[in-house]
Coordinates of N, CA, C and O in Angstrom, one line a residue:
X1 N 113.9 119.0 100.5 CA 112.5 118.9 100.3 C 111.8 118.4 101.6 O 112.3 117.5 102.2
X2 N 110.7 119.0 101.9 CA 110.0 118.6 103.2 C 108.9 117.6 102.8 O 108.3 117.7 101.7
X3 N 108.6 116.7 103.8 CA 107.5 115.8 103.6 C 106.2 116.5 104.0 O 106.1 117.3 104.9
X4 N 105.1 116.1 103.3 CA 103.8 116.7 103.7 C 103.4 116.1 105.1 O 103.8 115.0 105.5
X5 N 102.7 116.9 105.9 CA 102.3 116.5 107.2 C 101.3 115.3 107.1 O 100.5 115.3 106.2
X6 N 101.5 114.4 108.1 CA 100.4 113.4 108.2 C 99.7 113.6 109.5 O 99.1 112.7 110.1
X7 N 99.8 114.8 110.0 CA 99.1 115.2 111.2 C 99.8 114.8 112.5 O 101.0 114.6 112.5
X8 N 99.1 114.8 113.6 CA 99.7 114.6 114.9 C 98.7 113.9 115.8 O 97.5 114.0 115.7
X9 N 99.3 113.0 116.6 CA 98.4 112.3 117.6 C 98.4 113.1 118.9 O 99.4 113.5 119.4
X10 N 97.2 113.4 119.4 CA 97.0 114.1 120.7 C 96.2 113.1 121.5 O 95.0 113.0 121.3
X11 N 96.8 112.4 122.4 CA 96.2 111.4 123.2 C 95.8 110.3 122.2 O 96.6 109.8 121.4
X12 N 94.5 109.9 122.2 CA 94.0 108.9 121.2 C 93.6 109.5 119.9 O 93.3 108.8 118.9
X13 N 93.5 110.8 119.8 CA 93.0 111.5 118.6 C 94.1 111.8 117.7 O 95.2 112.3 118.0
X14 N 93.8 111.6 116.4 CA 94.7 112.0 115.3 C 94.1 113.3 114.7 O 92.9 113.4 114.4
X15 N 94.9 114.3 114.6 CA 94.5 115.6 114.1 C 95.2 115.9 112.8 O 96.5 115.9 112.7
X16 N 94.5 116.1 111.7 CA 95.0 116.3 110.4 C 94.5 117.6 109.8 O 93.3 117.8 109.7
X17 N 95.4 118.6 109.6 CA 95.0 119.9 109.0 C 94.6 119.7 107.6 O 95.2 119.0 106.8
X18 N 93.5 120.4 107.2 CA 93.0 120.4 105.8 C 92.7 121.8 105.4 O 91.9 122.5 106.1
X19 N 93.2 122.3 104.3 CA 92.8 123.6 103.8 C 91.8 123.5 102.7 O 92.0 122.6 101.9
X20 N 90.8 124.3 102.7 CA 89.8 124.2 101.6 C 90.2 125.1 100.5 O 90.4 126.3 100.6
X21 N 90.3 124.5 99.3 CA 90.7 125.2 98.1 C 89.4 125.4 97.2 O 88.4 124.7 97.3
X22 N 89.5 126.3 96.2 CA 88.4 126.5 95.3 C 88.0 125.2 94.7 O 86.8 125.0 94.5
X23 N 88.9 124.3 94.3 CA 88.5 123.1 93.6 C 87.7 122.2 94.5 O 87.0 121.2 94.0
X24 N 87.7 122.4 95.8 CA 86.9 121.6 96.8 C 85.4 122.0 96.9 O 84.6 121.4 97.5
X25 N 85.1 123.2 96.2 CA 83.8 123.8 96.5 C 82.9 123.7 95.2 O 83.3 123.4 94.1
X26 N 81.6 124.0 95.5 CA 80.7 124.1 94.4 C 80.7 125.6 93.9 O 81.5 126.4 94.4
X27 N 79.8 125.9 93.1 CA 79.8 127.3 92.5 C 79.4 128.3 93.5 O 79.7 129.5 93.3
X28 N 79.0 128.0 94.7 CA 78.7 129.0 95.8 C 79.8 129.2 96.7 O 79.7 130.0 97.6
X29 N 80.9 128.4 96.6 CA 82.1 128.5 97.5 C 82.0 127.6 98.7 O 82.8 127.7 99.6
X30 N 80.9 126.8 98.7 CA 80.7 125.8 99.8 C 81.3 124.5 99.4 O 81.2 124.1 98.3
X31 N 81.9 123.8 100.4 CA 82.5 122.5 100.1 C 81.4 121.5 99.6 O 80.4 121.4 100.2
X32 N 81.7 120.9 98.4 CA 80.8 119.9 97.8 C 80.8 118.7 98.8 O 81.8 118.2 99.3
X33 N 79.6 118.2 99.0 CA 79.4 117.2 100.1 C 80.2 116.0 99.9 O 80.7 115.4 100.9
X34 N 80.5 115.5 98.7 CA 81.3 114.3 98.5 C 82.7 114.4 98.9 O 83.4 113.5 99.2
X35 N 83.2 115.7 99.0 CA 84.6 115.9 99.3 C 84.9 115.6 100.8 O 86.0 115.3 101.2
X36 N 83.8 115.6 101.6 CA 84.0 115.3 103.0 C 84.5 113.8 103.2 O 85.2 113.5 104.0
X37 N 84.0 112.9 102.3 CA 84.4 111.5 102.2 C 86.0 111.5 102.0 O 86.6 110.7 102.7
X38 N 86.5 112.3 101.2 CA 87.9 112.3 100.9 C 88.7 112.8 102.1 O 89.7 112.3 102.5
X39 N 88.2 113.8 102.8 CA 88.9 114.3 104.0 C 88.9 113.3 105.1 O 89.9 113.1 105.8
X40 N 87.7 112.6 105.3 CA 87.7 111.5 106.3 C 88.6 110.4 105.9 O 89.3 109.9 106.8
X41 N 88.7 110.0 104.6 CA 89.7 109.0 104.2 C 91.1 109.4 104.5 O 91.9 108.6 105.0
X42 N 91.4 110.6 104.2 CA 92.8 111.1 104.5 C 93.1 111.0 106.0 O 94.2 110.6 106.4
X43 N 92.1 111.3 106.8 CA 92.3 111.2 108.3 C 92.6 109.8 108.7 O 93.5 109.6 109.5
X44 N 91.8 108.9 108.2 CA 92.0 107.4 108.6 C 93.3 106.9 108.1 O 94.1 106.3 108.9
X45 N 93.7 107.2 106.9 CA 94.9 106.8 106.3 C 96.1 107.4 107.0 O 97.1 106.7 107.3
X46 N 96.1 108.7 107.2 CA 97.2 109.3 107.9 C 97.4 108.9 109.4 O 98.5 108.9 109.9
X47 N 96.2 108.6 110.0 CA 96.3 108.1 111.4 C 97.1 106.8 111.4 O 98.1 106.7 112.1
X48 N 96.8 105.9 110.5 CA 97.5 104.6 110.4 C 99.0 104.9 110.0 O 99.9 104.3 110.6
X49 N 99.2 105.8 109.1 CA 100.6 106.1 108.6 C 101.4 106.6 109.8 O 102.6 106.2 110.1
X50 N 100.8 107.5 110.6 CA 101.5 108.0 111.8 C 101.8 107.0 112.8 O 102.8 107.0 113.6
X51 N 100.9 106.0 112.9 CA 101.0 104.9 113.8 C 102.0 103.8 113.3 O 102.2 102.8 114.0
X52 N 102.6 104.0 112.1 CA 103.5 103.1 111.6 C 103.0 102.0 110.7 O 103.6 101.0 110.5
X53 N 101.7 102.2 110.2 CA 101.1 101.2 109.4 C 100.7 101.9 108.0 O 99.9 102.8 108.0
X54 N 101.4 101.4 107.0 CA 101.1 102.0 105.7 C 100.3 101.0 104.8 O 100.4 99.8 105.0
X55 N 99.4 101.5 103.9 CA 98.7 100.6 103.1 C 99.6 99.8 102.1 O 99.3 98.7 101.8
X56 N 100.7 100.5 101.7 CA 101.6 99.8 100.8 C 102.3 98.6 101.6 O 102.4 97.5 101.0
X57 N 102.6 98.8 102.8 CA 103.2 97.7 103.6 C 102.2 96.6 103.8 O 102.5 95.4 103.8
X58 N 101.0 96.9 104.1 CA 99.9 95.9 104.3 C 99.7 95.1 103.1 O 99.6 93.9 103.1
X59 N 99.7 95.7 101.9 CA 99.5 95.0 100.6 C 100.7 94.2 100.3 O 100.6 93.2 99.6
X60 N 101.9 94.5 100.8 CA 103.2 93.8 100.4 C 103.5 92.7 101.4 O 104.6 92.1 101.2
X61 N 102.7 92.4 102.4 CA 103.0 91.4 103.4 C 102.9 90.0 102.7 O 102.3 89.8 101.7
X62 N 103.4 89.0 103.4 CA 103.3 87.6 103.0 C 101.8 87.2 103.1 O 101.3 86.4 102.3
X63 N 101.0 87.8 104.0 CA 99.6 87.6 104.1 C 98.9 89.0 103.8 O 98.4 89.6 104.7
X64 N 98.9 89.5 102.6 CA 98.5 90.8 102.2 C 97.1 91.1 102.7 O 96.2 90.3 102.8
X65 N 96.9 92.4 103.1 CA 95.6 92.9 103.6 C 95.3 94.3 103.0 O 96.2 95.0 102.7
X66 N 94.1 94.6 103.0 CA 93.6 95.9 102.6 C 92.3 96.2 103.4 O 91.8 95.4 104.1
X67 N 91.8 97.4 103.2 CA 90.6 97.8 103.9 C 89.6 98.3 102.9 O 89.9 99.0 101.9
X68 N 88.3 98.1 103.2 CA 87.2 98.7 102.5 C 86.2 99.2 103.5 O 86.0 98.7 104.6
X69 N 85.6 100.4 103.1 CA 84.6 100.9 104.0 C 83.3 100.2 103.7 O 82.9 100.1 102.5
X70 N 82.7 99.6 104.7 CA 81.4 98.9 104.5 C 80.2 99.7 105.0 O 79.1 99.4 104.7
X71 N 80.5 100.7 105.8 CA 79.4 101.5 106.4 C 80.0 102.8 106.8 O 81.0 102.9 107.4
X72 N 79.2 103.9 106.5 CA 79.6 105.2 106.9 C 78.3 106.0 107.1 O 77.5 106.1 106.2
X73 N 78.2 106.6 108.3 CA 77.1 107.5 108.6 C 77.7 108.9 108.9 O 78.5 109.0 109.7
X74 N 77.2 109.8 108.1 CA 77.7 111.2 108.2 C 76.6 112.2 108.6 O 75.5 112.1 108.0
X75 N 76.9 113.0 109.5 CA 76.0 114.1 109.9 C 76.7 115.4 109.5 O 77.8 115.7 110.0
X76 N 76.1 116.2 108.6 CA 76.6 117.5 108.2 C 76.0 118.5 109.1 O 74.8 118.6 109.2
X77 N 76.9 119.3 109.8 CA 76.4 120.3 110.8 C 76.5 121.7 110.3 O 75.6 122.5 110.6
X78 N 77.5 122.0 109.6 CA 77.8 123.4 109.1 C 78.5 123.3 107.8 O 79.0 122.2 107.4
X79 N 78.4 124.4 107.0 CA 79.1 124.4 105.7 C 80.5 124.9 105.9 O 80.8 125.8 106.6
X80 N 81.5 124.2 105.3 CA 82.8 124.6 105.2 C 82.9 125.4 103.8 O 82.2 125.1 102.9
X81 N 83.8 126.4 103.8 CA 83.9 127.3 102.6 C 85.3 127.4 102.2 O 86.3 127.1 102.9
X82 N 85.5 127.9 101.0 CA 86.8 128.1 100.4 C 87.7 128.9 101.4 O 87.2 129.8 102.1
X83 N 88.9 128.6 101.5 CA 90.0 129.1 102.4 C 89.9 128.7 103.8 O 90.7 129.1 104.6
X84 N 88.8 128.0 104.2 CA 88.7 127.5 105.6 C 89.9 126.6 106.0 O 90.4 125.8 105.1
X85 N 90.4 126.7 107.2 CA 91.4 125.8 107.7 C 90.6 124.9 108.7 O 90.1 125.3 109.7
X86 N 90.6 123.6 108.3 CA 89.8 122.6 109.1 C 90.8 121.6 109.7 O 92.0 121.5 109.3
X87 N 90.3 120.8 110.6 CA 91.0 119.7 111.2 C 90.1 118.5 111.2 O 89.0 118.5 111.6
X88 N 90.7 117.4 110.6 CA 90.0 116.1 110.6 C 90.5 115.4 111.9 O 91.7 115.2 112.0
X89 N 89.6 115.1 112.8 CA 89.9 114.4 114.0 C 89.4 112.9 113.9 O 88.2 112.7 113.6
X90 N 90.3 112.0 114.1 CA 90.0 110.6 113.9 C 90.4 109.8 115.1 O 91.4 110.0 115.7
X91 N 89.5 108.9 115.5 CA 89.7 107.9 116.6 C 89.4 106.5 116.1 O 88.3 106.3 115.6
X92 N 90.3 105.6 116.2 CA 90.1 104.2 116.0 C 89.6 103.6 117.3 O 90.3 103.7 118.3
X93 N 88.4 103.2 117.3 CA 87.7 102.8 118.6 C 87.9 101.4 118.9 O 88.1 101.0 120.1
X94 N 87.8 100.5 118.0 CA 87.9 99.0 118.3 C 88.1 98.2 117.0 O 87.8 98.6 115.9
X95 N 88.5 97.0 117.3 CA 88.6 95.9 116.2 C 87.6 94.8 116.7 O 87.7 94.4 117.8
X96 N 86.7 94.5 115.8 CA 85.8 93.4 116.1 C 85.8 92.4 114.9 O 85.2 92.7 113.9
X97 N 86.5 91.3 115.1 CA 86.7 90.4 113.9 C 87.4 91.1 112.8 O 88.5 91.7 113.1
X98 N 86.9 91.1 111.6 CA 87.6 91.8 110.5 C 87.3 93.3 110.5 O 87.9 94.0 109.7
X99 N 86.4 93.8 111.4 CA 85.9 95.2 111.3 C 86.8 96.1 112.2 O 87.1 95.8 113.3
X100 N 87.0 97.3 111.7 CA 87.6 98.4 112.4 C 86.5 99.5 112.6 O 85.8 99.9 111.6
X101 N 86.3 99.9 113.8 CA 85.2 100.9 114.1 C 86.0 102.2 114.4 O 86.9 102.3 115.2
X102 N 85.5 103.3 113.6 CA 86.2 104.5 113.6 C 85.2 105.7 113.8 O 84.1 105.6 113.2
X103 N 85.5 106.6 114.6 CA 84.7 107.9 114.7 C 85.6 109.0 114.2 O 86.8 109.1 114.5
X104 N 84.9 109.9 113.5 CA 85.7 111.1 113.0 C 84.8 112.3 113.0 O 83.6 112.2 113.0
X105 N 85.5 113.4 113.1 CA 84.8 114.7 113.0 C 85.7 115.7 112.2 O 86.9 115.6 112.3
X106 N 85.1 116.7 111.6 CA 85.8 117.7 110.9 C 85.4 119.0 111.7 O 84.2 119.3 111.9
X107 N 86.5 119.7 112.1 CA 86.3 120.9 112.9 C 86.8 122.1 112.2 O 87.8 122.1 111.5
X108 N 86.2 123.3 112.4 CA 86.8 124.6 112.1 C 86.9 125.3 113.4 O 86.0 125.8 113.9
X109 N 88.2 125.3 113.9 CA 88.4 125.7 115.3 C 87.6 124.9 116.2 O 87.7 123.6 116.2
X110 N 86.7 125.5 117.0 CA 85.9 124.7 118.0 C 84.5 124.4 117.4 O 83.7 123.8 118.1
X111 N 84.3 124.7 116.1 CA 83.0 124.5 115.5 C 82.9 123.2 114.7 O 83.8 122.9 113.9
X112 N 81.9 122.3 115.1 CA 81.8 121.1 114.4 C 81.2 121.3 113.0 O 80.1 121.9 112.9
X113 N 81.9 120.8 112.0 CA 81.4 120.9 110.6 C 80.7 119.6 110.2 O 79.6 119.7 109.6
X114 N 81.3 118.5 110.4 CA 80.7 117.2 110.1 C 81.2 116.1 111.0 O 82.4 116.2 111.5
X115 N 80.5 115.0 111.2 CA 81.0 113.9 112.0 C 80.6 112.6 111.3 O 79.5 112.6 110.6
X116 N 81.4 111.6 111.5 CA 81.1 110.3 110.8 C 81.4 109.1 111.7 O 82.3 109.2 112.6
X117 N 80.6 108.1 111.6 CA 80.8 106.8 112.2 C 81.1 105.9 111.1 O 80.3 105.8 110.1
X118 N 82.3 105.3 111.1 CA 82.8 104.5 110.0 C 83.1 103.1 110.4 O 83.6 102.8 111.5
X119 N 82.7 102.1 109.6 CA 83.0 100.7 109.8 C 83.8 100.3 108.6 O 83.3 100.3 107.4
X120 N 85.0 99.9 108.8 CA 85.9 99.4 107.7 C 86.1 97.9 107.9 O 86.2 97.5 109.1
X121 N 86.3 97.2 106.9 CA 86.6 95.8 107.0 C 87.9 95.5 106.4 O 88.3 96.0 105.4
X122 N 88.7 94.6 107.1 CA 89.9 94.2 106.6 C 89.6 93.0 105.6 O 88.8 92.1 105.9
X123 N 90.3 93.0 104.5 CA 90.0 92.0 103.5 C 91.3 91.5 102.9 O 92.4 92.1 103.0
X124 N 91.3 90.3 102.3 CA 92.4 89.7 101.5 C 92.4 90.5 100.2 O 91.4 91.2 99.8
X125 N 93.4 90.3 99.4 CA 93.5 91.0 98.1 C 92.5 90.5 97.1 O 92.2 91.1 96.1
X126 N 91.8 89.3 97.4 CA 90.7 88.9 96.5 C 89.4 89.2 97.1 O 88.3 88.7 96.6
X127 N 89.3 90.1 98.1 CA 88.1 90.6 98.6 C 87.4 89.8 99.7 O 86.3 90.2 100.1
X128 N 88.0 88.8 100.3 CA 87.4 88.1 101.4 C 87.7 88.7 102.7 O 88.9 89.2 102.9
X129 N 86.8 88.7 103.6 CA 87.0 89.3 104.9 C 88.1 88.5 105.7 O 88.2 87.3 105.5
X130 N 88.9 89.2 106.4 CA 89.9 88.5 107.3 C 90.2 89.4 108.5 O 89.8 90.6 108.5
X131 N 90.7 88.8 109.5 CA 91.1 89.7 110.7 C 92.3 90.5 110.3 O 93.1 90.1 109.5
X132 N 92.3 91.7 110.8 CA 93.5 92.6 110.6 C 94.8 91.9 111.1 O 94.7 91.1 112.1
X133 N 95.9 92.1 110.5 CA 97.2 91.4 111.0 C 97.4 91.7 112.5 O 97.1 92.9 113.0
X134 N 97.8 90.7 113.2 CA 97.9 90.8 114.7 C 98.9 91.9 115.1 O 98.7 92.7 116.0
X135 N 100.0 92.1 114.3 CA 101.0 93.2 114.7 C 100.3 94.6 114.5 O 100.7 95.5 115.2
X136 N 99.4 94.7 113.5 CA 98.8 96.0 113.4 C 97.8 96.3 114.5 O 97.8 97.4 115.1
X137 N 97.1 95.3 114.9 CA 96.1 95.4 116.1 C 96.9 95.7 117.3 O 96.5 96.6 118.1
X138 N 98.1 95.0 117.5 CA 98.9 95.3 118.7 C 99.4 96.7 118.7 O 99.4 97.4 119.7
X139 N 99.8 97.2 117.5 CA 100.3 98.6 117.4 C 99.2 99.6 117.7 O 99.5 100.7 118.3
X140 N 98.0 99.3 117.3 CA 96.9 100.3 117.5 C 96.2 100.1 118.8 O 95.5 101.1 119.3
X141 N 96.3 99.0 119.5 CA 95.5 98.7 120.7 C 95.6 99.8 121.8 O 94.6 100.1 122.4
X142 N 96.8 100.4 122.0 CA 96.9 101.4 123.0 C 96.0 102.7 122.7 O 95.7 103.5 123.5
X143 N 95.6 102.8 121.4 CA 94.9 103.9 120.9 C 93.4 103.7 120.9 O 92.6 104.6 120.6
X144 N 93.0 102.4 121.1 CA 91.5 102.1 121.1 C 90.9 102.7 122.3 O 91.5 102.8 123.4
X145 N 89.5 102.9 122.3 CA 88.8 103.4 123.4 C 88.8 102.3 124.5 O 88.9 101.1 124.3
X146 N 88.9 102.8 125.7 CA 88.9 101.9 126.9 C 87.5 101.3 127.1 O 86.5 102.1 127.0
X147 N 87.4 100.1 127.2 CA 86.1 99.4 127.4 C 85.8 99.2 128.9 O 86.7 98.9 129.7
X148 N 84.5 99.4 129.3 CA 84.1 99.2 130.7 C 84.0 97.8 131.0 O 83.7 96.9 130.3

């Protein structure tokens, strides 16, 4: 049995293929807007998984951690439709205290479908903000945007 793909890292960018199925669309065959949130989530999660960081491992640590999205700004540029082959492109830009700053876009070939600016917060299992685990930040730091 083969494992499902968790995408590929190309430089700092994580690329995750997504196929649009009938279940993803509204009655006109266009992707329902809320489903873009799911594609973006998959991109962020699979980026971390490919970098060797799983949500299960984070929750199972001696100092457990999880993430919540605290802000997301989405610009919808084009409609995706049933049978489209899309790519979710994810970049983890920086860690600032408990916050992870992420930029994402969904592409159909060279065509921009949607883009998002995401702010996620690292939390304890009882919902309090905390800094992300140091080993996670160390693992991700080569992939963060270079600062001037």
